[in-house]
């Protein structure tokens, strides 16, 4: 078995080493294989949001936040709302809700 490591630990290690792009690949692969809305899946998605935000790739961060807004975990929903607010999306969300 070769290629990119696909574990949470590998993604976190890449992040710790400042290898954001490698961490993105690891977390994206992990998310594809993880059980949707499992704790690990949600954590990996949240790490991806933070990485994209750190790289100033806000569109990707916002896109990843959308499914997190409706996940069954209330803490994740709150974190996502706060993150979107930090990305300046609150007005956009309010406008969508009103239409």
PDB file of N, CA and C in Angstrom:
ATOM      1  N   UNK A   1       0.853  -1.180   0.000  1.00  0.00           N
ATOM      2  CA  UNK A   1       0.000   0.000   0.000  1.00  0.00           C
ATOM      3  C   UNK A   1       0.890   1.231   0.000  1.00  0.00           C
ATOM      4  N   UNK A   2       0.737   2.079  -1.018  1.00  0.00           N
ATOM      5  CA  UNK A   2       1.565   3.271  -1.110  1.00  0.00           C
ATOM      6  C   UNK A   2       0.682   4.474  -1.358  1.00  0.00           C
ATOM      7  N   UNK A   3       1.306   5.642  -1.456  1.00  0.00           N
ATOM      8  CA  UNK A   3       0.542   6.856  -1.707  1.00  0.00           C
ATOM      9  C   UNK A   3       0.461   7.718  -0.471  1.00  0.00           C
ATOM     10  N   UNK A   4      -0.494   8.595  -0.485  1.00  0.00           N
ATOM     11  CA  UNK A   4      -0.675   9.539   0.605  1.00  0.00           C
ATOM     12  C   UNK A   4      -1.280   8.851   1.821  1.00  0.00           C
ATOM     13  N   UNK A   5      -0.719   9.103   3.004  1.00  0.00           N
ATOM     14  CA  UNK A   5      -1.343   8.556   4.210  1.00  0.00           C
ATOM     15  C   UNK A   5      -2.758   9.126   4.353  1.00  0.00           C
ATOM     16  N   UNK A   6      -3.649   8.361   4.963  1.00  0.00           N
ATOM     17  CA  UNK A   6      -5.045   8.800   5.010  1.00  0.00           C
ATOM     18  C   UNK A   6      -5.611   8.863   6.423  1.00  0.00           C
ATOM     19  N   UNK A   7      -4.778   8.867   7.434  1.00  0.00           N
ATOM     20  CA  UNK A   7      -5.299   8.884   8.795  1.00  0.00           C
ATOM     21  C   UNK A   7      -5.371  10.300   9.350  1.00  0.00           C
ATOM     22  N   UNK A   8      -6.194  10.464  10.373  1.00  0.00           N
ATOM     23  CA  UNK A   8      -6.275  11.751  11.062  1.00  0.00           C
ATOM     24  C   UNK A   8      -4.903  12.120  11.607  1.00  0.00           C
ATOM     25  N   UNK A   9      -4.211  11.142  12.182  1.00  0.00           N
ATOM     26  CA  UNK A   9      -2.897  11.414  12.768  1.00  0.00           C
ATOM     27  C   UNK A   9      -1.928  11.934  11.715  1.00  0.00           C
ATOM     28  N   UNK A  10      -1.978  11.357  10.521  1.00  0.00           N
ATOM     29  CA  UNK A  10      -1.088  11.811   9.445  1.00  0.00           C
ATOM     30  C   UNK A  10      -1.428  13.238   9.029  1.00  0.00           C
ATOM     31  N   UNK A  11      -2.711  13.550   8.965  1.00  0.00           N
ATOM     32  CA  UNK A  11      -3.134  14.905   8.622  1.00  0.00           C
ATOM     33  C   UNK A  11      -2.697  15.910   9.665  1.00  0.00           C
ATOM     34  N   UNK A  12      -2.862  15.548  10.922  1.00  0.00           N
ATOM     35  CA  UNK A  12      -2.449  16.438  12.008  1.00  0.00           C
ATOM     36  C   UNK A  12      -0.937  16.622  12.025  1.00  0.00           C
ATOM     37  N   UNK A  13      -0.210  15.549  11.730  1.00  0.00           N
ATOM     38  CA  UNK A  13       1.254  15.636  11.679  1.00  0.00           C
ATOM     39  C   UNK A  13       1.694  16.568  10.553  1.00  0.00           C
ATOM     40  N   UNK A  14       1.068  16.453   9.399  1.00  0.00           N
ATOM     41  CA  UNK A  14       1.396  17.339   8.280  1.00  0.00           C
ATOM     42  C   UNK A  14       1.115  18.792   8.663  1.00  0.00           C
ATOM     43  N   UNK A  15       0.004  19.028   9.343  1.00  0.00           N
ATOM     44  CA  UNK A  15      -0.330  20.381   9.805  1.00  0.00           C
ATOM     45  C   UNK A  15       0.731  20.902  10.761  1.00  0.00           C
ATOM     46  N   UNK A  16       1.103  20.053  11.701  1.00  0.00           N
ATOM     47  CA  UNK A  16       2.100  20.422  12.708  1.00  0.00           C
ATOM     48  C   UNK A  16       3.424  20.808  12.051  1.00  0.00           C
ATOM     49  N   UNK A  17       3.735  20.166  10.938  1.00  0.00           N
ATOM     50  CA  UNK A  17       4.980  20.428  10.218  1.00  0.00           C
ATOM     51  C   UNK A  17       4.840  21.575   9.223  1.00  0.00           C
ATOM     52  N   UNK A  18       3.683  22.216   9.206  1.00  0.00           N
ATOM     53  CA  UNK A  18       3.470  23.350   8.312  1.00  0.00           C
ATOM     54  C   UNK A  18       3.232  22.966   6.867  1.00  0.00           C
ATOM     55  N   UNK A  19       2.831  21.735   6.631  1.00  0.00           N
ATOM     56  CA  UNK A  19       2.591  21.242   5.272  1.00  0.00           C
ATOM     57  C   UNK A  19       1.089  21.258   4.989  1.00  0.00           C
ATOM     58  N   UNK A  20       0.571  22.461   4.798  1.00  0.00           N
ATOM     59  CA  UNK A  20      -0.874  22.641   4.648  1.00  0.00           C
ATOM     60  C   UNK A  20      -1.435  21.891   3.448  1.00  0.00           C
ATOM     61  N   UNK A  21      -0.755  21.964   2.321  1.00  0.00           N
ATOM     62  CA  UNK A  21      -1.290  21.321   1.113  1.00  0.00           C
ATOM     63  C   UNK A  21      -1.302  19.801   1.246  1.00  0.00           C
ATOM     64  N   UNK A  22      -0.289  19.253   1.889  1.00  0.00           N
ATOM     65  CA  UNK A  22      -0.278  17.807   2.133  1.00  0.00           C
ATOM     66  C   UNK A  22      -1.400  17.434   3.107  1.00  0.00           C
ATOM     67  N   UNK A  23      -1.591  18.259   4.131  1.00  0.00           N
ATOM     68  CA  UNK A  23      -2.665  18.007   5.096  1.00  0.00           C
ATOM     69  C   UNK A  23      -4.025  18.032   4.405  1.00  0.00           C
ATOM     70  N   UNK A  24      -4.214  18.954   3.472  1.00  0.00           N
ATOM     71  CA  UNK A  24      -5.473  19.016   2.721  1.00  0.00           C
ATOM     72  C   UNK A  24      -5.715  17.699   1.996  1.00  0.00           C
ATOM     73  N   UNK A  25      -4.707  17.201   1.302  1.00  0.00           N
ATOM     74  CA  UNK A  25      -4.865  15.933   0.572  1.00  0.00           C
ATOM     75  C   UNK A  25      -5.220  14.795   1.519  1.00  0.00           C
ATOM     76  N   UNK A  26      -4.534  14.752   2.652  1.00  0.00           N
ATOM     77  CA  UNK A  26      -4.776  13.676   3.617  1.00  0.00           C
ATOM     78  C   UNK A  26      -6.196  13.759   4.173  1.00  0.00           C
ATOM     79  N   UNK A  27      -6.597  14.953   4.612  1.00  0.00           N
ATOM     80  CA  UNK A  27      -7.934  15.103   5.192  1.00  0.00           C
ATOM     81  C   UNK A  27      -9.035  14.883   4.158  1.00  0.00           C
ATOM     82  N   UNK A  28      -8.824  15.325   2.919  1.00  0.00           N
ATOM     83  CA  UNK A  28      -9.839  15.099   1.882  1.00  0.00           C
ATOM     84  C   UNK A  28     -10.003  13.613   1.600  1.00  0.00           C
ATOM     85  N   UNK A  29      -8.898  12.896   1.512  1.00  0.00           N
ATOM     86  CA  UNK A  29      -8.959  11.451   1.299  1.00  0.00           C
ATOM     87  C   UNK A  29      -9.631  10.773   2.484  1.00  0.00           C
ATOM     88  N   UNK A  30      -9.268  11.217   3.676  1.00  0.00           N
ATOM     89  CA  UNK A  30      -9.869  10.663   4.885  1.00  0.00           C
ATOM     90  C   UNK A  30     -11.386  10.861   4.880  1.00  0.00           C
ATOM     91  N   UNK A  31     -11.829  12.060   4.513  1.00  0.00           N
ATOM     92  CA  UNK A  31     -13.270  12.366   4.495  1.00  0.00           C
ATOM     93  C   UNK A  31     -14.027  11.496   3.501  1.00  0.00           C
ATOM     94  N   UNK A  32     -13.399  11.178   2.388  1.00  0.00           N
ATOM     95  CA  UNK A  32     -14.051  10.336   1.386  1.00  0.00           C
ATOM     96  C   UNK A  32     -14.287   8.927   1.913  1.00  0.00           C
ATOM     97  N   UNK A  33     -13.398   8.468   2.801  1.00  0.00           N
ATOM     98  CA  UNK A  33     -13.480   7.100   3.301  1.00  0.00           C
ATOM     99  C   UNK A  33     -14.204   6.994   4.639  1.00  0.00           C
ATOM    100  N   UNK A  34     -14.320   8.106   5.358  1.00  0.00           N
ATOM    101  CA  UNK A  34     -14.917   8.084   6.696  1.00  0.00           C
ATOM    102  C   UNK A  34     -16.439   8.004   6.622  1.00  0.00           C
ATOM    103  N   UNK A  35     -17.022   7.551   7.701  1.00  0.00           N
ATOM    104  CA  UNK A  35     -18.481   7.502   7.809  1.00  0.00           C
ATOM    105  C   UNK A  35     -18.989   8.938   7.923  1.00  0.00           C
ATOM    106  N   UNK A  36     -19.897   9.353   7.032  1.00  0.00           N
ATOM    107  CA  UNK A  36     -20.413  10.726   7.091  1.00  0.00           C
ATOM    108  C   UNK A  36     -20.994  11.060   8.468  1.00  0.00           C
ATOM    109  N   UNK A  37     -20.683  12.254   8.921  1.00  0.00           N
ATOM    110  CA  UNK A  37     -21.136  12.783  10.213  1.00  0.00           C
ATOM    111  C   UNK A  37     -20.589  12.039  11.424  1.00  0.00           C
ATOM    112  N   UNK A  38     -19.624  11.126  11.210  1.00  0.00           N
ATOM    113  CA  UNK A  38     -18.956  10.528  12.361  1.00  0.00           C
ATOM    114  C   UNK A  38     -18.065  11.597  12.992  1.00  0.00           C
ATOM    115  N   UNK A  39     -17.684  11.383  14.213  1.00  0.00           N
ATOM    116  CA  UNK A  39     -16.840  12.355  14.924  1.00  0.00           C
ATOM    117  C   UNK A  39     -15.573  12.662  14.126  1.00  0.00           C
ATOM    118  N   UNK A  40     -14.913  11.623  13.637  1.00  0.00           N
ATOM    119  CA  UNK A  40     -13.665  11.799  12.896  1.00  0.00           C
ATOM    120  C   UNK A  40     -13.896  12.544  11.585  1.00  0.00           C
ATOM    121  N   UNK A  41     -14.988  12.222  10.910  1.00  0.00           N
ATOM    122  CA  UNK A  41     -15.314  12.883   9.648  1.00  0.00           C
ATOM    123  C   UNK A  41     -15.518  14.376   9.881  1.00  0.00           C
ATOM    124  N   UNK A  42     -16.284  14.713  10.908  1.00  0.00           N
ATOM    125  CA  UNK A  42     -16.540  16.118  11.219  1.00  0.00           C
ATOM    126  C   UNK A  42     -15.256  16.843  11.606  1.00  0.00           C
ATOM    127  N   UNK A  43     -14.408  16.181  12.393  1.00  0.00           N
ATOM    128  CA  UNK A  43     -13.139  16.793  12.790  1.00  0.00           C
ATOM    129  C   UNK A  43     -12.267  17.066  11.570  1.00  0.00           C
ATOM    130  N   UNK A  44     -12.204  16.114  10.662  1.00  0.00           N
ATOM    131  CA  UNK A  44     -11.393  16.296   9.456  1.00  0.00           C
ATOM    132  C   UNK A  44     -11.932  17.455   8.621  1.00  0.00           C
ATOM    133  N   UNK A  45     -13.253  17.543   8.489  1.00  0.00           N
ATOM    134  CA  UNK A  45     -13.840  18.655   7.736  1.00  0.00           C
ATOM    135  C   UNK A  45     -13.526  19.992   8.404  1.00  0.00           C
ATOM    136  N   UNK A  46     -13.586  20.026   9.720  1.00  0.00           N
ATOM    137  CA  UNK A  46     -13.290  21.259  10.442  1.00  0.00           C
ATOM    138  C   UNK A  46     -11.821  21.652  10.270  1.00  0.00           C
ATOM    139  N   UNK A  47     -10.939  20.667  10.277  1.00  0.00           N
ATOM    140  CA  UNK A  47      -9.523  20.956  10.017  1.00  0.00           C
ATOM    141  C   UNK A  47      -9.351  21.529   8.613  1.00  0.00           C
ATOM    142  N   UNK A  48     -10.055  20.958   7.650  1.00  0.00           N
ATOM    143  CA  UNK A  48      -9.977  21.471   6.278  1.00  0.00           C
ATOM    144  C   UNK A  48     -10.442  22.924   6.203  1.00  0.00           C
ATOM    145  N   UNK A  49     -11.531  23.229   6.879  1.00  0.00           N
ATOM    146  CA  UNK A  49     -12.031  24.611   6.889  1.00  0.00           C
ATOM    147  C   UNK A  49     -10.950  25.541   7.430  1.00  0.00           C
ATOM    148  N   UNK A  50     -10.337  25.153   8.554  1.00  0.00           N
ATOM    149  CA  UNK A  50      -9.310  25.999   9.170  1.00  0.00           C
ATOM    150  C   UNK A  50      -8.092  26.160   8.262  1.00  0.00           C
ATOM    151  N   UNK A  51      -7.703  25.076   7.591  1.00  0.00           N
ATOM    152  CA  UNK A  51      -6.547  25.156   6.688  1.00  0.00           C
ATOM    153  C   UNK A  51      -6.846  26.108   5.542  1.00  0.00           C
ATOM    154  N   UNK A  52      -7.995  25.920   4.896  1.00  0.00           N
ATOM    155  CA  UNK A  52      -8.358  26.801   3.783  1.00  0.00           C
ATOM    156  C   UNK A  52      -8.462  28.250   4.245  1.00  0.00           C
ATOM    157  N   UNK A  53      -9.000  28.463   5.422  1.00  0.00           N
ATOM    158  CA  UNK A  53      -9.103  29.817   5.966  1.00  0.00           C
ATOM    159  C   UNK A  53      -7.705  30.399   6.170  1.00  0.00           C
ATOM    160  N   UNK A  54      -6.793  29.598   6.692  1.00  0.00           N
ATOM    161  CA  UNK A  54      -5.419  30.039   6.902  1.00  0.00           C
ATOM    162  C   UNK A  54      -4.693  30.354   5.605  1.00  0.00           C
ATOM    163  N   UNK A  55      -5.065  29.655   4.541  1.00  0.00           N
ATOM    164  CA  UNK A  55      -4.465  29.890   3.223  1.00  0.00           C
ATOM    165  C   UNK A  55      -5.198  30.993   2.460  1.00  0.00           C
ATOM    166  N   UNK A  56      -6.180  31.605   3.128  1.00  0.00           N
ATOM    167  CA  UNK A  56      -7.015  32.650   2.533  1.00  0.00           C
ATOM    168  C   UNK A  56      -7.781  32.154   1.305  1.00  0.00           C
ATOM    169  N   UNK A  57      -8.144  30.889   1.332  1.00  0.00           N
ATOM    170  CA  UNK A  57      -8.984  30.299   0.292  1.00  0.00           C
ATOM    171  C   UNK A  57     -10.397  30.190   0.870  1.00  0.00           C
ATOM    172  N   UNK A  58     -10.980  31.375   1.072  1.00  0.00           N
ATOM    173  CA  UNK A  58     -12.251  31.454   1.790  1.00  0.00           C
ATOM    174  C   UNK A  58     -13.404  30.772   1.074  1.00  0.00           C
ATOM    175  N   UNK A  59     -13.398  30.769  -0.255  1.00  0.00           N
ATOM    176  CA  UNK A  59     -14.491  30.101  -0.974  1.00  0.00           C
ATOM    177  C   UNK A  59     -14.536  28.617  -0.647  1.00  0.00           C
ATOM    178  N   UNK A  60     -13.354  27.976  -0.594  1.00  0.00           N
ATOM    179  CA  UNK A  60     -13.310  26.553  -0.245  1.00  0.00           C
ATOM    180  C   UNK A  60     -13.763  26.348   1.198  1.00  0.00           C
ATOM    181  N   UNK A  61     -13.318  27.241   2.084  1.00  0.00           N
ATOM    182  CA  UNK A  61     -13.707  27.132   3.491  1.00  0.00           C
ATOM    183  C   UNK A  61     -15.219  27.257   3.637  1.00  0.00           C
ATOM    184  N   UNK A  62     -15.799  28.230   2.961  1.00  0.00           N
ATOM    185  CA  UNK A  62     -17.244  28.450   3.029  1.00  0.00           C
ATOM    186  C   UNK A  62     -17.998  27.249   2.457  1.00  0.00           C
ATOM    187  N   UNK A  63     -17.524  26.720   1.344  1.00  0.00           N
ATOM    188  CA  UNK A  63     -18.179  25.557   0.732  1.00  0.00           C
ATOM    189  C   UNK A  63     -18.179  24.361   1.682  1.00  0.00           C
ATOM    190  N   UNK A  64     -17.080  24.157   2.393  1.00  0.00           N
ATOM    191  CA  UNK A  64     -17.016  23.050   3.343  1.00  0.00           C
ATOM    192  C   UNK A  64     -17.899  23.292   4.562  1.00  0.00           C
ATOM    193  N   UNK A  65     -18.151  24.547   4.876  1.00  0.00           N
ATOM    194  CA  UNK A  65     -19.004  24.873   6.024  1.00  0.00           C
ATOM    195  C   UNK A  65     -20.472  24.556   5.764  1.00  0.00           C
ATOM    196  N   UNK A  66     -20.903  24.649   4.524  1.00  0.00           N
ATOM    197  CA  UNK A  66     -22.332  24.496   4.225  1.00  0.00           C
ATOM    198  C   UNK A  66     -22.917  23.189   4.767  1.00  0.00           C
ATOM    199  N   UNK A  67     -22.324  22.021   4.493  1.00  0.00           N
ATOM    200  CA  UNK A  67     -22.919  20.795   5.048  1.00  0.00           C
ATOM    201  C   UNK A  67     -22.784  20.705   6.568  1.00  0.00           C
ATOM    202  N   UNK A  68     -21.788  21.381   7.133  1.00  0.00           N
ATOM    203  CA  UNK A  68     -21.611  21.342   8.584  1.00  0.00           C
ATOM    204  C   UNK A  68     -22.727  22.089   9.311  1.00  0.00           C
ATOM    205  N   UNK A  69     -23.347  23.041   8.629  1.00  0.00           N
ATOM    206  CA  UNK A  69     -24.444  23.797   9.238  1.00  0.00           C
ATOM    207  C   UNK A  69     -25.645  22.922   9.562  1.00  0.00           C
ATOM    208  N   UNK A  70     -25.789  21.824   8.840  1.00  0.00           N
ATOM    209  CA  UNK A  70     -26.956  20.960   9.027  1.00  0.00           C
ATOM    210  C   UNK A  70     -26.606  19.601   9.624  1.00  0.00           C
ATOM    211  N   UNK A  71     -25.390  19.447  10.102  1.00  0.00           N
ATOM    212  CA  UNK A  71     -25.017  18.162  10.693  1.00  0.00           C
ATOM    213  C   UNK A  71     -25.743  17.986  12.023  1.00  0.00           C
ATOM    214  N   UNK A  72     -25.900  16.756  12.490  1.00  0.00           N
ATOM    215  CA  UNK A  72     -26.665  16.511  13.712  1.00  0.00           C
ATOM    216  C   UNK A  72     -25.983  16.984  15.002  1.00  0.00           C
ATOM    217  N   UNK A  73     -24.714  17.331  14.946  1.00  0.00           N
ATOM    218  CA  UNK A  73     -23.971  17.740  16.136  1.00  0.00           C
ATOM    219  C   UNK A  73     -24.125  19.248  16.357  1.00  0.00           C
ATOM    220  N   UNK A  74     -24.795  19.628  17.439  1.00  0.00           N
ATOM    221  CA  UNK A  74     -25.068  21.047  17.714  1.00  0.00           C
ATOM    222  C   UNK A  74     -23.784  21.851  17.918  1.00  0.00           C
ATOM    223  N   UNK A  75     -22.776  21.247  18.553  1.00  0.00           N
ATOM    224  CA  UNK A  75     -21.510  21.960  18.772  1.00  0.00           C
ATOM    225  C   UNK A  75     -20.834  22.290  17.445  1.00  0.00           C
ATOM    226  N   UNK A  76     -20.903  21.376  16.512  1.00  0.00           N
ATOM    227  CA  UNK A  76     -20.319  21.611  15.190  1.00  0.00           C
ATOM    228  C   UNK A  76     -21.089  22.719  14.480  1.00  0.00           C
ATOM    229  N   UNK A  77     -22.402  22.720  14.609  1.00  0.00           N
ATOM    230  CA  UNK A  77     -23.205  23.780  13.996  1.00  0.00           C
ATOM    231  C   UNK A  77     -22.816  25.150  14.550  1.00  0.00           C
ATOM    232  N   UNK A  78     -22.644  25.241  15.864  1.00  0.00           N
ATOM    233  CA  UNK A  78     -22.253  26.510  16.490  1.00  0.00           C
ATOM    234  C   UNK A  78     -20.872  26.930  16.007  1.00  0.00           C
ATOM    235  N   UNK A  79     -19.921  25.985  15.990  1.00  0.00           N
ATOM    236  CA  UNK A  79     -18.565  26.285  15.514  1.00  0.00           C
ATOM    237  C   UNK A  79     -18.624  26.795  14.076  1.00  0.00           C
ATOM    238  N   UNK A  80     -19.436  26.152  13.261  1.00  0.00           N
ATOM    239  CA  UNK A  80     -19.550  26.527  11.852  1.00  0.00           C
ATOM    240  C   UNK A  80     -20.134  27.924  11.704  1.00  0.00           C
ATOM    241  N   UNK A  81     -21.166  28.230  12.472  1.00  0.00           N
ATOM    242  CA  UNK A  81     -21.761  29.568  12.416  1.00  0.00           C
ATOM    243  C   UNK A  81     -20.742  30.631  12.808  1.00  0.00           C
ATOM    244  N   UNK A  82     -19.951  30.355  13.843  1.00  0.00           N
ATOM    245  CA  UNK A  82     -18.927  31.306  14.278  1.00  0.00           C
ATOM    246  C   UNK A  82     -17.839  31.454  13.217  1.00  0.00           C
ATOM    247  N   UNK A  83     -17.470  30.346  12.605  1.00  0.00           N
ATOM    248  CA  UNK A  83     -16.447  30.380  11.559  1.00  0.00           C
ATOM    249  C   UNK A  83     -16.940  31.178  10.360  1.00  0.00           C
ATOM    250  N   UNK A  84     -18.165  30.930   9.947  1.00  0.00           N
ATOM    251  CA  UNK A  84     -18.730  31.685   8.824  1.00  0.00           C
ATOM    252  C   UNK A  84     -18.813  33.171   9.152  1.00  0.00           C
ATOM    253  N   UNK A  85     -19.152  33.481  10.383  1.00  0.00           N
ATOM    254  CA  UNK A  85     -19.195  34.885  10.804  1.00  0.00           C
ATOM    255  C   UNK A  85     -17.803  35.502  10.670  1.00  0.00           C
ATOM    256  N   UNK A  86     -16.772  34.752  11.065  1.00  0.00           N
ATOM    257  CA  UNK A  86     -15.396  35.211  10.924  1.00  0.00           C
ATOM    258  C   UNK A  86     -14.988  35.395   9.472  1.00  0.00           C
ATOM    259  N   UNK A  87     -15.631  34.651   8.591  1.00  0.00           N
ATOM    260  CA  UNK A  87     -15.367  34.770   7.156  1.00  0.00           C
ATOM    261  C   UNK A  87     -16.235  35.846   6.508  1.00  0.00           C
ATOM    262  N   UNK A  88     -17.068  36.496   7.314  1.00  0.00           N
ATOM    263  CA  UNK A  88     -17.918  37.569   6.809  1.00  0.00           C
ATOM    264  C   UNK A  88     -19.142  37.091   6.062  1.00  0.00           C
ATOM    265  N   UNK A  89     -19.655  35.926   6.405  1.00  0.00           N
ATOM    266  CA  UNK A  89     -20.753  35.332   5.657  1.00  0.00           C
ATOM    267  C   UNK A  89     -22.112  35.568   6.313  1.00  0.00           C
ATOM    268  N   UNK A  90     -22.166  36.143   7.482  1.00  0.00           N
ATOM    269  CA  UNK A  90     -23.442  36.253   8.190  1.00  0.00           C
ATOM    270  C   UNK A  90     -24.500  36.990   7.392  1.00  0.00           C
ATOM    271  N   UNK A  91     -24.155  38.075   6.746  1.00  0.00           N
ATOM    272  CA  UNK A  91     -25.147  38.818   5.965  1.00  0.00           C
ATOM    273  C   UNK A  91     -25.643  37.991   4.787  1.00  0.00           C
ATOM    274  N   UNK A  92     -24.742  37.279   4.142  1.00  0.00           N
ATOM    275  CA  UNK A  92     -25.122  36.418   3.028  1.00  0.00           C
ATOM    276  C   UNK A  92     -26.121  35.369   3.498  1.00  0.00           C
ATOM    277  N   UNK A  93     -25.835  34.749   4.633  1.00  0.00           N
ATOM    278  CA  UNK A  93     -26.724  33.724   5.165  1.00  0.00           C
ATOM    279  C   UNK A  93     -28.084  34.314   5.519  1.00  0.00           C
ATOM    280  N   UNK A  94     -28.089  35.498   6.108  1.00  0.00           N
ATOM    281  CA  UNK A  94     -29.360  36.148   6.450  1.00  0.00           C
ATOM    282  C   UNK A  94     -30.171  36.416   5.189  1.00  0.00           C
ATOM    283  N   UNK A  95     -29.499  36.886   4.148  1.00  0.00           N
ATOM    284  CA  UNK A  95     -30.195  37.176   2.892  1.00  0.00           C
ATOM    285  C   UNK A  95     -30.779  35.911   2.282  1.00  0.00           C
ATOM    286  N   UNK A  96     -30.047  34.808   2.327  1.00  0.00           N
ATOM    287  CA  UNK A  96     -30.544  33.541   1.788  1.00  0.00           C
ATOM    288  C   UNK A  96     -31.764  33.066   2.561  1.00  0.00           C
ATOM    289  N   UNK A  97     -31.732  33.229   3.875  1.00  0.00           N
ATOM    290  CA  UNK A  97     -32.837  32.762   4.710  1.00  0.00           C
ATOM    291  C   UNK A  97     -34.109  33.562   4.452  1.00  0.00           C
ATOM    292  N   UNK A  98     -33.961  34.825   4.088  1.00  0.00           N
ATOM    293  CA  UNK A  98     -35.121  35.682   3.876  1.00  0.00           C
ATOM    294  C   UNK A  98     -35.761  35.476   2.514  1.00  0.00           C
ATOM    295  N   UNK A  99     -35.038  34.933   1.550  1.00  0.00           N
ATOM    296  CA  UNK A  99     -35.577  34.795   0.192  1.00  0.00           C
ATOM    297  C   UNK A  99     -36.251  33.463  -0.016  1.00  0.00           C
TER     298      UNK A  99
END
